[in-house]
PDB file of C-alpha atoms in Angstrom:
ATOM      1  CA  UNK Q  19      -4.031 -12.277 -31.818  1.00 38.00           C
ATOM      2  CA  UNK Q  20      -1.153 -12.097 -29.338  1.00 37.00           C
ATOM      3  CA  UNK Q  21      -1.846 -13.578 -25.904  1.00 38.00           C
ATOM      4  CA  UNK Q  22      -0.730 -11.690 -22.835  1.00 39.00           C
ATOM      5  CA  UNK Q  23       1.453 -13.347 -20.204  1.00 37.00           C
ATOM      6  CA  UNK Q  24      -0.360 -14.209 -16.997  1.00 39.00           C
ATOM      7  CA  UNK Q  25      -0.111 -11.512 -14.349  1.00 37.00           C
ATOM      8  CA  UNK Q  26      -0.407 -13.807 -11.343  1.00 40.00           C
ATOM      9  CA  UNK Q  27       0.909 -17.156 -10.234  1.00 42.00           C
ATOM     10  CA  UNK Q  28      -1.593 -19.898  -9.525  1.00 51.00           C
ATOM     11  CA  UNK Q  29      -0.940 -21.601  -6.201  1.00 53.00           C
ATOM     12  CA  UNK Q  30      -2.871 -24.285  -4.414  1.00 56.00           C
ATOM     13  CA  UNK Q  31      -2.890 -25.718  -0.905  1.00 55.00           C
ATOM     14  CA  UNK Q  32      -5.254 -28.224   0.645  1.00 63.00           C
ATOM     15  CA  UNK Q  33      -5.370 -30.983   3.252  1.00 61.00           C
ATOM     16  CA  UNK Q  34      -4.347 -34.513   2.288  1.00 63.00           C
ATOM     17  CA  UNK Q  35      -7.085 -36.770   3.651  1.00 64.00           C
ATOM     18  CA  UNK Q  36      -6.645 -40.497   4.159  1.00 64.00           C
ATOM     19  CA  UNK Q  37      -8.245 -42.747   6.759  1.00 67.00           C
ATOM     20  CA  UNK Q  38      -5.932 -43.382   9.682  1.00 66.00           C
ATOM     21  CA  UNK Q  39      -3.493 -40.612   8.770  1.00 65.00           C
ATOM     22  CA  UNK Q  40      -2.843 -37.390  10.676  1.00 68.00           C
ATOM     23  CA  UNK Q  41      -3.480 -34.004   9.068  1.00 80.00           C
ATOM     24  CA  UNK Q  42      -1.044 -33.462   6.236  1.00 86.00           C
ATOM     25  CA  UNK Q  43      -1.161 -30.467   3.928  1.00 90.00           C
ATOM     26  CA  UNK Q  44      -0.226 -30.441   0.282  1.00 90.00           C
ATOM     27  CA  UNK Q  45       0.962 -27.356  -1.513  1.00 90.00           C
ATOM     28  CA  UNK Q  46       1.393 -27.051  -5.268  1.00 90.00           C
ATOM     29  CA  UNK Q  47       3.217 -24.163  -6.923  1.00 89.00           C
ATOM     30  CA  UNK Q  48       4.703 -23.553 -10.336  1.00 89.00           C
ATOM     31  CA  UNK Q  49       8.284 -24.784  -9.949  1.00 86.00           C
ATOM     32  CA  UNK Q  50       9.706 -21.780 -11.796  1.00 84.00           C
ATOM     33  CA  UNK Q  51       8.789 -19.410  -8.942  1.00 81.00           C
ATOM     34  CA  UNK Q  52      11.674 -20.906  -6.982  1.00 69.00           C
ATOM     35  CA  UNK Q  53      14.866 -19.270  -8.171  1.00 62.00           C
ATOM     36  CA  UNK Q  54      17.348 -21.792  -6.812  1.00 62.00           C
ATOM     37  CA  UNK Q  55      17.673 -25.496  -7.395  1.00 65.00           C
ATOM     38  CA  UNK Q  56      16.924 -28.050  -4.707  1.00 68.00           C
ATOM     39  CA  UNK Q  57      19.503 -28.138  -1.886  1.00 70.00           C
ATOM     40  CA  UNK Q  58      20.128 -31.891  -1.780  1.00 71.00           C
ATOM     41  CA  UNK Q  59      22.805 -31.471   0.902  1.00 80.00           C
ATOM     42  CA  UNK Q  60      20.083 -30.583   3.407  1.00 86.00           C
ATOM     43  CA  UNK Q  61      17.793 -33.560   2.778  1.00 89.00           C
ATOM     44  CA  UNK Q  62      17.560 -36.259   5.415  1.00 93.00           C
ATOM     45  CA  UNK Q  63      16.440 -38.895   2.875  1.00 94.00           C
ATOM     46  CA  UNK Q  64      15.810 -39.120  -0.857  1.00 94.00           C
ATOM     47  CA  UNK Q  65      13.771 -41.728  -2.708  1.00 96.00           C
ATOM     48  CA  UNK Q  66      13.296 -42.080  -6.436  1.00 97.00           C
ATOM     49  CA  UNK Q  67       9.696 -42.906  -7.321  1.00 97.00           C
ATOM     50  CA  UNK Q  68       8.875 -43.588 -10.964  1.00 95.00           C
ATOM     51  CA  UNK Q  69      11.869 -41.498 -12.077  1.00 95.00           C
ATOM     52  CA  UNK Q  70      11.032 -38.565  -9.751  1.00 95.00           C
ATOM     53  CA  UNK Q  71      13.265 -37.630  -6.820  1.00 95.00           C
ATOM     54  CA  UNK Q  72      11.312 -37.157  -3.591  1.00 96.00           C
ATOM     55  CA  UNK Q  73      13.106 -35.365  -0.734  1.00 96.00           C
ATOM     56  CA  UNK Q  74      12.313 -35.845   2.969  1.00 96.00           C
ATOM     57  CA  UNK Q  75      13.094 -33.488   5.848  1.00 95.00           C
ATOM     58  CA  UNK Q  76      12.211 -33.251   9.529  1.00 95.00           C
ATOM     59  CA  UNK Q  77      12.703 -29.744  10.909  1.00 95.00           C
ATOM     60  CA  UNK Q  78      12.396 -28.114  14.312  1.00 96.00           C
ATOM     61  CA  UNK Q  79      11.053 -24.560  14.610  1.00 96.00           C
ATOM     62  CA  UNK Q  80      11.552 -22.619  17.839  1.00 97.00           C
ATOM     63  CA  UNK Q  81       8.903 -19.889  18.025  1.00 97.00           C
ATOM     64  CA  UNK Q  82       9.616 -16.946  20.311  1.00 97.00           C
ATOM     65  CA  UNK Q  83       7.654 -13.879  21.383  1.00 96.00           C
ATOM     66  CA  UNK Q  84       9.089 -10.642  19.956  1.00 93.00           C
ATOM     67  CA  UNK Q  85      10.368  -9.572  23.369  1.00 94.00           C
ATOM     68  CA  UNK Q  86      12.262 -12.849  23.997  1.00 96.00           C
ATOM     69  CA  UNK Q  87      15.740 -13.431  22.629  1.00 96.00           C
ATOM     70  CA  UNK Q  88      17.137 -16.890  21.855  1.00 97.00           C
ATOM     71  CA  UNK Q  89      19.914 -18.245  24.041  1.00 97.00           C
ATOM     72  CA  UNK Q  90      23.495 -18.400  22.773  1.00 98.00           C
ATOM     73  CA  UNK Q  91      23.111 -22.175  22.458  1.00 98.00           C
ATOM     74  CA  UNK Q  92      19.981 -21.754  20.329  1.00 97.00           C
ATOM     75  CA  UNK Q  93      21.702 -19.187  18.100  1.00 97.00           C
ATOM     76  CA  UNK Q  94      24.707 -21.495  17.679  1.00 98.00           C
ATOM     77  CA  UNK Q  95      22.437 -24.422  16.837  1.00 97.00           C
ATOM     78  CA  UNK Q  96      20.552 -22.334  14.249  1.00 97.00           C
ATOM     79  CA  UNK Q  97      23.896 -21.608  12.554  1.00 97.00           C
ATOM     80  CA  UNK Q  98      25.094 -25.218  12.504  1.00 96.00           C
ATOM     81  CA  UNK Q  99      21.944 -27.383  12.303  1.00 96.00           C
ATOM     82  CA  UNK Q 100      20.253 -27.263   8.886  1.00 94.00           C
ATOM     83  CA  UNK Q 101      17.035 -28.549  10.471  1.00 95.00           C
ATOM     84  CA  UNK Q 102      16.670 -26.026  13.315  1.00 97.00           C
ATOM     85  CA  UNK Q 103      15.071 -22.617  12.794  1.00 96.00           C
ATOM     86  CA  UNK Q 104      14.190 -19.703  15.052  1.00 97.00           C
ATOM     87  CA  UNK Q 105      11.102 -17.566  14.400  1.00 94.00           C
ATOM     88  CA  UNK Q 106       9.921 -14.575  16.369  1.00 93.00           C
ATOM     89  CA  UNK Q 107       6.526 -12.956  16.735  1.00 93.00           C
ATOM     90  CA  UNK Q 108       4.523 -15.697  18.451  1.00 94.00           C
ATOM     91  CA  UNK Q 109       2.409 -15.095  21.552  1.00 95.00           C
ATOM     92  CA  UNK Q 110       4.451 -17.574  23.583  1.00 96.00           C
ATOM     93  CA  UNK Q 111       7.573 -19.731  23.367  1.00 97.00           C
ATOM     94  CA  UNK Q 112       6.911 -23.114  21.750  1.00 96.00           C
ATOM     95  CA  UNK Q 113       8.477 -25.606  19.365  1.00 96.00           C
ATOM     96  CA  UNK Q 114       6.945 -27.101  16.211  1.00 94.00           C
ATOM     97  CA  UNK Q 115       8.276 -30.178  14.452  1.00 95.00           C
ATOM     98  CA  UNK Q 116       7.611 -30.289  10.722  1.00 94.00           C
ATOM     99  CA  UNK Q 117       7.823 -33.475   8.652  1.00 94.00           C
ATOM    100  CA  UNK Q 118       7.678 -33.130   4.914  1.00 95.00           C
ATOM    101  CA  UNK Q 119       8.504 -34.339   1.450  1.00 96.00           C
ATOM    102  CA  UNK Q 120       8.819 -32.327  -1.727  1.00 94.00           C
ATOM    103  CA  UNK Q 121       9.141 -33.195  -5.395  1.00 95.00           C
ATOM    104  CA  UNK Q 122       8.499 -31.799  -8.857  1.00 93.00           C
ATOM    105  CA  UNK Q 123       6.283 -33.183 -11.623  1.00 93.00           C
ATOM    106  CA  UNK Q 124       5.867 -31.498 -15.003  1.00 90.00           C
ATOM    107  CA  UNK Q 125       6.837 -28.031 -13.784  1.00 90.00           C
ATOM    108  CA  UNK Q 126       4.754 -28.203 -10.590  1.00 91.00           C
ATOM    109  CA  UNK Q 127       6.482 -28.269  -7.198  1.00 92.00           C
ATOM    110  CA  UNK Q 128       4.638 -30.394  -4.603  1.00 93.00           C
ATOM    111  CA  UNK Q 129       5.140 -30.156  -0.845  1.00 93.00           C
ATOM    112  CA  UNK Q 130       3.481 -32.485   1.669  1.00 94.00           C
ATOM    113  CA  UNK Q 131       3.939 -31.289   5.261  1.00 93.00           C
ATOM    114  CA  UNK Q 132       2.648 -32.144   8.694  1.00 91.00           C
ATOM    115  CA  UNK Q 133       3.101 -30.224  11.927  1.00 90.00           C
ATOM    116  CA  UNK Q 134       3.848 -32.231  15.071  1.00 88.00           C
ATOM    117  CA  UNK Q 135       2.826 -35.506  13.432  1.00 88.00           C
ATOM    118  CA  UNK Q 136       4.154 -38.941  14.259  1.00 83.00           C
ATOM    119  CA  UNK Q 137       4.894 -40.151  10.729  1.00 87.00           C
ATOM    120  CA  UNK Q 138       7.967 -41.822   9.331  1.00 91.00           C
ATOM    121  CA  UNK Q 139       9.793 -40.848   6.167  1.00 94.00           C
ATOM    122  CA  UNK Q 140       8.463 -44.058   4.590  1.00 95.00           C
ATOM    123  CA  UNK Q 141       4.862 -43.031   5.286  1.00 93.00           C
ATOM    124  CA  UNK Q 142       5.386 -39.636   3.663  1.00 95.00           C
ATOM    125  CA  UNK Q 143       7.185 -41.255   0.726  1.00 96.00           C
ATOM    126  CA  UNK Q 144       4.111 -43.510   0.379  1.00 94.00           C
ATOM    127  CA  UNK Q 145       1.831 -40.475   0.154  1.00 92.00           C
ATOM    128  CA  UNK Q 146       4.097 -38.930  -2.479  1.00 95.00           C
ATOM    129  CA  UNK Q 147       4.004 -42.219  -4.394  1.00 96.00           C
ATOM    130  CA  UNK Q 148       0.182 -42.083  -4.493  1.00 93.00           C
ATOM    131  CA  UNK Q 149       0.287 -38.573  -5.989  1.00 92.00           C
ATOM    132  CA  UNK Q 150       2.959 -39.526  -8.502  1.00 95.00           C
ATOM    133  CA  UNK Q 151       1.016 -42.656  -9.535  1.00 94.00           C
ATOM    134  CA  UNK Q 152      -2.198 -40.633  -9.958  1.00 91.00           C
ATOM    135  CA  UNK Q 153      -0.686 -38.540 -12.748  1.00 80.00           C
ATOM    136  CA  UNK Q 154      -0.735 -41.460 -15.157  1.00 68.00           C
TER     137      UNK Q 154
END
């Protein structure tokens, strides 16, 4: 009997809980849903853990109400800074800072992210290392 291809993609997202750590979220998606390869030129740091490349980034997101336009300086920065993004549609003007690492294991893409958290790249690499070690 011929099996049919799946009609949906299974995705998962949940909080990463560890005593003494801020709220970090982990997302897991099939890696093949991403059409392009990893843009290593954008990464702020890369660490190899057990043969798996883990990529770290720290990004700034300027959120604007729909009726507010960014300044010329903000538009210029968005064009030249790979870690600065402008989003519209919020209720008020505010900035989010997003720390995160991403990596792929056995066809699954993992993303660990925290919003406005005070965590170093090494701390996020340590969390990734725990996940990578758990697969054994």
